[in-house]
XYZ file of C-alpha atoms in Angstrom:
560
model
C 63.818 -15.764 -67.434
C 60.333 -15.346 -66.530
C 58.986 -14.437 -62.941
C 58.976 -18.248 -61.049
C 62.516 -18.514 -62.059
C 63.481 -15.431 -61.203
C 62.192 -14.666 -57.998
C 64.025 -17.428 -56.209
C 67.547 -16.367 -57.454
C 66.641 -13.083 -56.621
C 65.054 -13.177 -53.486
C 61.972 -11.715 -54.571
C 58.280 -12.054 -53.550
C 56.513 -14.914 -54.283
C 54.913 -14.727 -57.519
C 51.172 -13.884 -56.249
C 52.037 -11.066 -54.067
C 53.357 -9.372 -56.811
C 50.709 -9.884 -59.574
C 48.225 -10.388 -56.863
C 48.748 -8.725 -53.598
C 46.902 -9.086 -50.789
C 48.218 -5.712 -48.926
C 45.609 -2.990 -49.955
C 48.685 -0.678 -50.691
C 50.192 -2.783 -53.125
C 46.856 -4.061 -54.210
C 46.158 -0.471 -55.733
C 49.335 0.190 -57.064
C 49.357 -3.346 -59.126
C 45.523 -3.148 -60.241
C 46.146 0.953 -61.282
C 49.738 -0.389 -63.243
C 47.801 -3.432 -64.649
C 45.425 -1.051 -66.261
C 47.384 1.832 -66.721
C 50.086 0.037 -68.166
C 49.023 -4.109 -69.270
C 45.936 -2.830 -70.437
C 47.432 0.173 -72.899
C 50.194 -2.462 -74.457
C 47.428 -5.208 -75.002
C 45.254 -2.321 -76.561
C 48.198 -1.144 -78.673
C 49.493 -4.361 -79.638
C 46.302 -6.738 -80.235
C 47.411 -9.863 -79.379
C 50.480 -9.318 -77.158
C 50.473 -11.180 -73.437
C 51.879 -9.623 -70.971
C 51.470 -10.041 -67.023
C 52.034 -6.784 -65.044
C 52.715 -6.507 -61.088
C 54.350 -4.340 -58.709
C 57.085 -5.624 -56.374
C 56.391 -3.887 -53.126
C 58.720 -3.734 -49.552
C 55.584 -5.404 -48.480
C 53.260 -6.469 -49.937
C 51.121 -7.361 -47.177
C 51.037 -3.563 -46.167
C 47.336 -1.870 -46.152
C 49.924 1.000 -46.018
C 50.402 3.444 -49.570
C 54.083 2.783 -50.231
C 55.873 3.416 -53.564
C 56.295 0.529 -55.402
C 59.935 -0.793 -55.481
C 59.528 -1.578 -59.219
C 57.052 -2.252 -62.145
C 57.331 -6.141 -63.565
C 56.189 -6.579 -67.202
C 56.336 -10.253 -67.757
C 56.480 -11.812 -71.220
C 55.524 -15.588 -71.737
C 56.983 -15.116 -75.358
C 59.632 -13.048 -76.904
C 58.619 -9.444 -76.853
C 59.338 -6.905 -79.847
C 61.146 -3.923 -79.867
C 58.273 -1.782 -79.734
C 56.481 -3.553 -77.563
C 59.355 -3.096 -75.150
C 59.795 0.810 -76.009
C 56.036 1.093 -75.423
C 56.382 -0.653 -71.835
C 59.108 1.880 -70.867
C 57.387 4.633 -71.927
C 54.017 3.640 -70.151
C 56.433 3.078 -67.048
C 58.163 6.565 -67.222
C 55.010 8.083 -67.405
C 53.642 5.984 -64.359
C 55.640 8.140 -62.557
C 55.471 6.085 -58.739
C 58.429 4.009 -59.186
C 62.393 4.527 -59.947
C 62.935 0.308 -62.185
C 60.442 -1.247 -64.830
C 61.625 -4.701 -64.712
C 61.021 -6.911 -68.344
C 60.882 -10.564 -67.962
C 60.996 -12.559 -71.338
C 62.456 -16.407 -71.425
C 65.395 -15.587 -73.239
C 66.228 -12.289 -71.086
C 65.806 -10.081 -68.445
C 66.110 -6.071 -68.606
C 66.039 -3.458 -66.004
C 64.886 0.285 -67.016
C 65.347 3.199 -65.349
C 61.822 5.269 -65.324
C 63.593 8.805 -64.979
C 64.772 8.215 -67.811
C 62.469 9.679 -70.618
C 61.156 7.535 -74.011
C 63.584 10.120 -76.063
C 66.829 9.120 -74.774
C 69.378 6.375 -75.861
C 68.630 2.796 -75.348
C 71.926 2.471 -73.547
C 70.570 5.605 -71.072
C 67.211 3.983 -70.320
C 68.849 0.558 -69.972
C 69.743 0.033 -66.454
C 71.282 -3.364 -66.998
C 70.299 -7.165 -69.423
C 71.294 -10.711 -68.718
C 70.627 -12.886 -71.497
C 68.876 -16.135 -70.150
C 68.360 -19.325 -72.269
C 66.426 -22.247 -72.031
C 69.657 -23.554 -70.044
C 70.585 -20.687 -68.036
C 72.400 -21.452 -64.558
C 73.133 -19.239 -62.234
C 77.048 -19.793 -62.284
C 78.120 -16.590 -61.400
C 79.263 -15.267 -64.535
C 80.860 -11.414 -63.775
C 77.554 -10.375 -65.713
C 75.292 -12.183 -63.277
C 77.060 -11.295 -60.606
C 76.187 -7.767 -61.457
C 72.593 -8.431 -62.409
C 72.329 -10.352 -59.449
C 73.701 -7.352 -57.242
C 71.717 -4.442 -58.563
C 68.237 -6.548 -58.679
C 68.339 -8.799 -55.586
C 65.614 -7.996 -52.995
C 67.784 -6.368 -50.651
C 69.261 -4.241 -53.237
C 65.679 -3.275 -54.514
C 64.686 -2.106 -50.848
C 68.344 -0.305 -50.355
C 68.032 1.736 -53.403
C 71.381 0.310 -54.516
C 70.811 0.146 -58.073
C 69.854 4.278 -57.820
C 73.107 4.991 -56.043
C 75.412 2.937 -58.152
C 73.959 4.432 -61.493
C 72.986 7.857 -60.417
C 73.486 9.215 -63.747
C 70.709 6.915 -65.002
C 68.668 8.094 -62.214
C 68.080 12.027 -62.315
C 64.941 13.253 -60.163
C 64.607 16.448 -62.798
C 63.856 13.217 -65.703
C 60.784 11.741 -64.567
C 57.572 12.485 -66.234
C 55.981 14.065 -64.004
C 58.982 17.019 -63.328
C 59.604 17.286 -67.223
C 55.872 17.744 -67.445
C 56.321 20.679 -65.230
C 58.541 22.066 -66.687
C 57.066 22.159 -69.826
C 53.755 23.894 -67.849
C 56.150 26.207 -66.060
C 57.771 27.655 -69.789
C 54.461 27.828 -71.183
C 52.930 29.484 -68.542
C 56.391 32.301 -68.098
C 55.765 32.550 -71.985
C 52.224 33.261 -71.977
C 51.914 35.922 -68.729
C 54.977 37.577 -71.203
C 52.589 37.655 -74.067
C 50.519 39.553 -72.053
C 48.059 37.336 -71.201
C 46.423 37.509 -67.635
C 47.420 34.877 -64.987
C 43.403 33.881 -64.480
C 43.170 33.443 -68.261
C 46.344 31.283 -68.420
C 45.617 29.127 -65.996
C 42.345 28.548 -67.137
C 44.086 27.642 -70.604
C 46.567 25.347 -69.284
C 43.807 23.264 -67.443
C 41.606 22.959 -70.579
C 44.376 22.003 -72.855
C 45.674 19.331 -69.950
C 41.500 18.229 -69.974
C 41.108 18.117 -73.674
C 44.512 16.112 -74.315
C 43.656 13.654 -71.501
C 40.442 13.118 -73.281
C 42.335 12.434 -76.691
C 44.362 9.681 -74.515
C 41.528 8.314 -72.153
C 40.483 4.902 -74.048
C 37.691 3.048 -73.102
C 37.997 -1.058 -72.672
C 37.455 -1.785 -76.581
C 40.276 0.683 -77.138
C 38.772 4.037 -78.385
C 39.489 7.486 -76.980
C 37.067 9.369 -76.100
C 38.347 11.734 -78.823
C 38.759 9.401 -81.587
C 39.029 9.863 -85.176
C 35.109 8.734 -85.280
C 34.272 11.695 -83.213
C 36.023 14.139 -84.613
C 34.763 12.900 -88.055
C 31.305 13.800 -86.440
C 32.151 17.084 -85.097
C 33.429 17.976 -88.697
C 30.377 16.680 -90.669
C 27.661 18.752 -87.920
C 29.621 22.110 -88.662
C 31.614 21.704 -85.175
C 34.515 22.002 -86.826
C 36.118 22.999 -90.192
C 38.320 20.046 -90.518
C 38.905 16.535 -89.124
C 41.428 17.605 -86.376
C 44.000 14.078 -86.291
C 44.781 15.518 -82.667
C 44.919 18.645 -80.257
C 47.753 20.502 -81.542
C 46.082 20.754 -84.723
C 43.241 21.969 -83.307
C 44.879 24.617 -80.950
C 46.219 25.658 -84.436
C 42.873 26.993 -85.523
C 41.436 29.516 -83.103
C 37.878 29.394 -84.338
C 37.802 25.615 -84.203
C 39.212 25.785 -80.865
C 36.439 27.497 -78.891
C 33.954 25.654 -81.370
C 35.426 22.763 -79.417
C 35.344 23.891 -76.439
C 31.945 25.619 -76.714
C 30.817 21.805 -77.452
C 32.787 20.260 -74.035
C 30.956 22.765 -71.963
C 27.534 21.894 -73.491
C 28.431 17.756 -72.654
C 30.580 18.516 -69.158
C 29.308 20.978 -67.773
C 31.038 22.718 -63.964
C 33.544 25.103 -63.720
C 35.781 24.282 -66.579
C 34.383 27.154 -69.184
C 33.561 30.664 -68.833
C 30.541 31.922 -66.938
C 28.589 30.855 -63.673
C 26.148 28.477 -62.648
C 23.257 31.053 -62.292
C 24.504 33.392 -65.185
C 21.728 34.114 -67.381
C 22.589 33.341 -71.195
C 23.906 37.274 -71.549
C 26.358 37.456 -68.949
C 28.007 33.649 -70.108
C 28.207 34.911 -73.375
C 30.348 38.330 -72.153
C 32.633 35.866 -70.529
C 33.150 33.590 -73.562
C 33.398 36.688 -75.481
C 35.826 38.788 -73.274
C 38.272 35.484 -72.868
C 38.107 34.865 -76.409
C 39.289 38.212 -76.983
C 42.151 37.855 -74.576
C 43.460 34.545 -76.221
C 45.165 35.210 -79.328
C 46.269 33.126 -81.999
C 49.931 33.573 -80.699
C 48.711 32.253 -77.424
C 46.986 29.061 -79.362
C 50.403 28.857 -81.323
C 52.361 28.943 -78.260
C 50.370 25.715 -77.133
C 49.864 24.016 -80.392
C 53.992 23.924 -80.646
C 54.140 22.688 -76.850
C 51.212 20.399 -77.829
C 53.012 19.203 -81.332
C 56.518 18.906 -79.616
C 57.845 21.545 -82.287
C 58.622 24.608 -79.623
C 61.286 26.289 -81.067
C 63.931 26.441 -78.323
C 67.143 24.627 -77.886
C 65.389 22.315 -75.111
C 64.804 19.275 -76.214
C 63.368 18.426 -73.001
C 60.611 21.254 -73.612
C 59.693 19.151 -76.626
C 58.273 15.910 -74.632
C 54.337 16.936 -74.984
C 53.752 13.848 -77.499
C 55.467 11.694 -75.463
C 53.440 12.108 -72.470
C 50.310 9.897 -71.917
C 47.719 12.043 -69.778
C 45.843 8.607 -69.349
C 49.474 7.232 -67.320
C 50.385 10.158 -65.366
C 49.173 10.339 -61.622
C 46.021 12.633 -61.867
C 47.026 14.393 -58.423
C 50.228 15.295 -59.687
C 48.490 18.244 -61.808
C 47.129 19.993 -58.191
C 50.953 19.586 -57.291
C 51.514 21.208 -60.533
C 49.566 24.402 -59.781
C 50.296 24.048 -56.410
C 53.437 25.261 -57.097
C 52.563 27.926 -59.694
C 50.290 29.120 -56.379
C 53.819 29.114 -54.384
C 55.285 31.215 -56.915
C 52.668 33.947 -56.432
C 51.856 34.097 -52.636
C 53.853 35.130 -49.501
C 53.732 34.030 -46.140
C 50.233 33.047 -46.751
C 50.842 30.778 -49.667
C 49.909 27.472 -49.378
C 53.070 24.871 -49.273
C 53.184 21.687 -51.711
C 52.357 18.562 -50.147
C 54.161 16.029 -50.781
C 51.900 13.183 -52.603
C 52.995 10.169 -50.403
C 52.664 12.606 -47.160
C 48.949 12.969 -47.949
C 48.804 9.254 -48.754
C 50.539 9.245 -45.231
C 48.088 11.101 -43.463
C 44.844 9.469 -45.272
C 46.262 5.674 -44.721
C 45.366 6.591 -40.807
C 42.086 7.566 -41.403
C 40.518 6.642 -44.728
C 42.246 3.191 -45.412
C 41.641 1.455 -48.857
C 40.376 -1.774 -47.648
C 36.787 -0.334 -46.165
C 33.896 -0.365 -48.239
C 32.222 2.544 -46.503
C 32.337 5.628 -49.289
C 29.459 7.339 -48.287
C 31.330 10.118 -46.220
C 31.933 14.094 -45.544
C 35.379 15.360 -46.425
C 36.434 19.008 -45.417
C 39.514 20.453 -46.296
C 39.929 23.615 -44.740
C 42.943 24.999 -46.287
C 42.577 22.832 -49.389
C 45.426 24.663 -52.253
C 45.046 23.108 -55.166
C 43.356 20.463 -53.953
C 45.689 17.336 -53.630
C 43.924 15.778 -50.489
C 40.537 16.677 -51.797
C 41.774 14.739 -55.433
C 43.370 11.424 -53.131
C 40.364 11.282 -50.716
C 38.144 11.300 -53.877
C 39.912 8.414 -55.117
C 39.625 6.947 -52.233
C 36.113 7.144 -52.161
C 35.613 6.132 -55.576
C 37.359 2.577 -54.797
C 35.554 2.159 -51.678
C 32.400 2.664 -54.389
C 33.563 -0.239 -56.185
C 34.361 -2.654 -53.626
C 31.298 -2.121 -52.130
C 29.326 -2.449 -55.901
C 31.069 -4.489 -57.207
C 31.433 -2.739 -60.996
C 33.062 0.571 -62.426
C 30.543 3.942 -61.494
C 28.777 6.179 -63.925
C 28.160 9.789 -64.061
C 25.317 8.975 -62.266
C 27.480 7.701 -59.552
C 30.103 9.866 -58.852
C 28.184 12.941 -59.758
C 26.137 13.055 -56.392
C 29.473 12.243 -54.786
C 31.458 15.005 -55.735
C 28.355 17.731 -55.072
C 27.707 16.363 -51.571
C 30.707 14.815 -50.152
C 33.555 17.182 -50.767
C 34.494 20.320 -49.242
C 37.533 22.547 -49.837
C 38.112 26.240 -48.467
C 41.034 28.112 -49.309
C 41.232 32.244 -49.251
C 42.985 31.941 -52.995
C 40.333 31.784 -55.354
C 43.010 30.679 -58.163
C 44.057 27.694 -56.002
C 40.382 26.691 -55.507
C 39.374 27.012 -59.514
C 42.803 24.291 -59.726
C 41.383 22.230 -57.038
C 38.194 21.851 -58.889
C 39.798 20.985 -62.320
C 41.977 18.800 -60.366
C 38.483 16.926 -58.965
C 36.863 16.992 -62.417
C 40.095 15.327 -63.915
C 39.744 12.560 -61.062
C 36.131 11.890 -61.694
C 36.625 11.646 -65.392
C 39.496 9.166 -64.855
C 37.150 6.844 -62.979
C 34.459 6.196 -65.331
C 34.574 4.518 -68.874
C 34.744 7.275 -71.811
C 32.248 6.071 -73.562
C 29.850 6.718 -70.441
C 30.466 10.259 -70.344
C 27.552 11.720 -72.676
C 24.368 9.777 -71.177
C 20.978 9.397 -72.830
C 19.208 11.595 -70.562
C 21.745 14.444 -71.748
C 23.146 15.013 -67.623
C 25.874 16.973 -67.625
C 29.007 14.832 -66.281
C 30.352 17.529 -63.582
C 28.762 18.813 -61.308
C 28.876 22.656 -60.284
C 31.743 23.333 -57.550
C 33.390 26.694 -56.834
C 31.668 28.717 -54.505
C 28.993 25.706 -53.353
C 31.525 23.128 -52.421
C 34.931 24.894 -53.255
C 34.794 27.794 -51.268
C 36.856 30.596 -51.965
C 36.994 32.179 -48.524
C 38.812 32.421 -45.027
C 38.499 29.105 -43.140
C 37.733 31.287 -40.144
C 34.697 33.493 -41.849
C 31.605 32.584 -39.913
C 29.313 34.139 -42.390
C 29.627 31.159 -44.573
C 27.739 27.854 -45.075
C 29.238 24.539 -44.495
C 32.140 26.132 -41.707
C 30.282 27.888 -39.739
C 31.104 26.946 -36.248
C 27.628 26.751 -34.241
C 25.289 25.965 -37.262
C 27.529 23.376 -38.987
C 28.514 21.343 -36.172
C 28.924 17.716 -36.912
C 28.713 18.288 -40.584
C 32.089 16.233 -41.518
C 33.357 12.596 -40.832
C 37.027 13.698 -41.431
C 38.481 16.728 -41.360
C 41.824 16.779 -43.747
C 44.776 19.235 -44.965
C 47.774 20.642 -44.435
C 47.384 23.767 -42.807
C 49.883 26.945 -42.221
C 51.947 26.943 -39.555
C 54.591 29.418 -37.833
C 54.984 31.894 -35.132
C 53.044 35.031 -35.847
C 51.349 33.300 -38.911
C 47.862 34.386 -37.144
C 48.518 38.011 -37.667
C 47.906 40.201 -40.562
C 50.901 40.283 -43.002
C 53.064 42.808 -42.217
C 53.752 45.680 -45.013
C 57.580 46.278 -46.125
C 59.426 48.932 -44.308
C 56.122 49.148 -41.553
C 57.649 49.923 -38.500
C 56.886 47.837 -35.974
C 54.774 50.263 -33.342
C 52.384 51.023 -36.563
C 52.325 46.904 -37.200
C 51.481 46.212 -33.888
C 48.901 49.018 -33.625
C 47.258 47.659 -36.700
C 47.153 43.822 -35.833
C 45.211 45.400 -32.701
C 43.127 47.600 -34.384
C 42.278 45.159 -37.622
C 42.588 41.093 -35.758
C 42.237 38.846 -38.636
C 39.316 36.250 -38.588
C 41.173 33.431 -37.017
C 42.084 36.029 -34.027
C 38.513 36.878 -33.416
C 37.203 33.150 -33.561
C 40.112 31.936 -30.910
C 39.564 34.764 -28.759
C 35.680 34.428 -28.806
C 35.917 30.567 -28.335
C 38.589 31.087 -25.793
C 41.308 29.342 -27.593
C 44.465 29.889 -26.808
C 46.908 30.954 -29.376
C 50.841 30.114 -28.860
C 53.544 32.039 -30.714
C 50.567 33.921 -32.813
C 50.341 30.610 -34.844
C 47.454 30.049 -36.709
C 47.859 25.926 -37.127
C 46.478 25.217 -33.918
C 43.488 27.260 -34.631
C 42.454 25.187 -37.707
C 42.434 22.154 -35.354
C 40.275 24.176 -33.067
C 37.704 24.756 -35.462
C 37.969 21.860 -37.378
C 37.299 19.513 -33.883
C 34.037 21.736 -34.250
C 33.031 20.701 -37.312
C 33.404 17.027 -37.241
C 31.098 14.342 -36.054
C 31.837 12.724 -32.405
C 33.383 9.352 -34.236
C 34.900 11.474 -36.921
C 38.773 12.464 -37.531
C 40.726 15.639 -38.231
C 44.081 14.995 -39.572
């Protein structure tokens, strides 16, 4: 049963709005699942046609709503594989609950929390078996198909509450994928090594594997066997490396490696500074190769390899996972809650990805072809409104272009247009990976070395990520007076609660001594609201950051 049949006995959208929406929501979500998705099987399977949309509660919306489910339509039989391959793309999509496969002789629901290891019969959701002659004559089996599927079903969530089992929040990609991060990360602090170190790591091995994954249109990654051919023959490398874990499992070759992505890439990715003369980067490639020991590598290369040995299975996913699929943002929602881990009242709280896509709908909408705008974030984290305004920004790009960006493009972009603050400096080195990862997603792999040698990222922490208090006046780009009117939107999600304003209080202080030393030592956001007069309710500092922010944002402009 293929789409024009189905719709109308399921009550579906008509065929265009689903493979061709006109709602700047949906719009996204079906062009990002066409490529993501249609383009990967096409690429995989030379020769295979396959139509991909997104059926959306309304697809009219300009709003960013989760899809309701991801159609793959077949005009001919589809194989096995093919199939298995359109799951797995789907799971990893990780923005909607049902991949829906249409062939003429059947039709087959999946769940996508459901990962690619699992039984057939577990990923299944449900099949109905349509011929050439198929009538809807309300066989018990269409009945059922017809129940679980119809449009009012899709936009109830009924087919999630029947089969709940089949539906398990801790089984989509992205939560597996944390996991994973999360026992790699407890394993490595217990080897000793330092939290700065690890994190740094973790990024680079996410950044190197999405480079192994990110094809270009003619179907070659960026790290393809051609490459890494090259790197061998030049003295790079010792060996043609088939994929990452093999080269995590040779320490030498892995800094050779990544000795040779700083050289090409360039920002804050790699040891050392912007202004470091060639001494000082050299102490910090030396001292963090020092700390990294081949029982750290090994500890990724089995995570990499899917050969961990622990009873897990579900720590064992790595190969499974395609870093060119999985939402980009979801890896600042990934540190973001390492950060949480770490920090006390101050920490900064995950934000929920469709609450930013909330908050951004109302004031940077898809369907505007104005990109050329100032975004603060003023208590940024790891950097998950910073990542979706980028992205933003970059489609506005194209529909006002009219063709995919270059380097050359984005580059100026992301060193003029962006600004995050946050007093963690960890969260703001994750916010900047999490911006390079974004701008590398945009533009064709093949583009990313350019004849003029540029390096592709551009220089971040401390010039545009700013590791400071939001409330320090000492600093460029926030400063109150100087840097009015800098910003056309003003974005985040910043701390609230009663008494957040005041310094932390120490365990077991008593609270005379607390109250003399919130007197004696005000924090920065005290002394700016009491020398701009503003008022300060409950000792809560979220009001404040509106204060401030209203300061720094042009007449027209928005703080959200």
């Amino acid at each position: 049963m293929l789409y024009d049949r189905a719709h109308n006995w399921l009550g579906w959208p008509d065929p265009e709005r689903v493979f061709e929406p006109v709602g700047a929501g949906a719009q996204v979500y079906a062009q990002f699942a066409q490529k993501k998705i249609g383009g990967a099987l096409k690429l995989a399977y030379p020769g295979t046609d396959v139509k991909v949309g997104v059926i959306a509660a309304d697809p009219n919306s300009d709003h960013t709503e989760t899809p309701l489910a991801v159609v793959c339509e077949f005009p001919r039989a589809a194989r096995d594989q093919e199939l298995d391959l359109a799951h797995a793309l789907a799971w990893n999509f990780s923005r909607t609950a049902l991949l829906i496969t249409l062939e003429p002789q059947r039709l087959i629901a999946w769940s996508c929390y459901q990962d690619p290891t699992v039984s057939e019969t577990q990923r299944r959701v449900c099949e109905l078996p349509t011929p050439g002659d198929f009538k809807p004559t309300g066989t018990p089996q269409q009945c059922e198909v017809r129940d679980l599927l119809h449009w009012v079903s899709l936009i109830t969530s009924r087919v999630q509450r029947e089969r709940p089992a089949q539906f398990p929040a801790e089984g989509r990609a992205d939560a597996l994928l944390l996991k994973n991060l999360r026992y790699v990360r407890s394993e490595l602090i217990k080897q000793h090594l330092s939290k700065e170190f690890c994190h740094d790591l973790l990024a680079r091995v996410i950044f190197t594997q999405f480079l192994f994954h990110r094809k270009d249109s003619a179907g070659e990654a960026f790290f393809s066997e051609r490459i890494m051919r090259r790197l061998h023959e030049e003295g790079t490398l010792s060996k043609i490396h088939p994929n990452l874990g093999s080269v995590l499992g040779h320490k030498a070759d892995t800094y050779s490696l990544f000795r040779w992505m700083d050289e090409r890439f360039n920002g804050d990715l790699f040891p050392g500074k912007e202004n470091d003369d060639d001494e000082t980067r050299e102490a910090a490639w030396r001292i963090e190769r020092e700390a990294v020991t081949k029982s750290h590598l090994d500890l990724l290369a089995g995570l990499v390899r899917g050969d961990l040995n622990v009873a897990d299975k579900q720590l064992k996913l790595w190969p499974h996972y395609s870093f060119d699929t999985i939402p980009l943002e979801f890896i600042s929602s990934v540190y973001e809650e390492f950060l949480t881990e770490e920090r006390g009242r101050d920490k900064a709280y995950y934000t929920p990805s469709h609450l930013v896509d909330y908050v951004l709908d109302a004031v940077l909408p898809w369907n505007d072809d104005n990109w050329d705008i100032r975004v603060l974030d003023p208590c940024c984290g790891s950097g998950i409104f910073l990542v979706k305004a980028f992205q933003r920004i970059i489609h506005r790009w194209r529909r006002a272009n009219g063709r995919d960006p270059l380097v050359t493009d984005l580059r100026p972009i992301l060193a003029n247009n962006l600004v995050g603050v946050d007093k963690n400096e960890e969260a703001v080195r994750v916010a900047c990976f999490s911006l390079y990862l974004a701008m590398a997603d945009a533009i064709e792999p093949k583009h990313y070395v350019t004849r003029d040698n540029v390096k592709v990222f551009p220089r971040l922490r401390g010039i545009r990520l700013l590791p400071v208090d939001f409330f320090d006046e000492e600093t460029n780009g926030i400063r109150t007076a100087e840097d009015k009117d800098s910003y056309d939107l003003v974005i985040g999600n910043a701390p609230w609660g009663d008494g957040s304003i005041r310094p932390e209080r120490k365990p077991d202080e008593p609270k005379p001594d607390y109250d003399k030393r919130c007197a004696e030592n005000p924090t920065k956001a005290q002394v700016w609201a009491k020398h701009h007069k503003w008022p300060v309710a409950n000792n809560d500092i979220g009001p404040v950051f509106l204060g401030k922010a209203a300061s720094l944002v042009v007449k027209q402009g928005r703080v959200a």
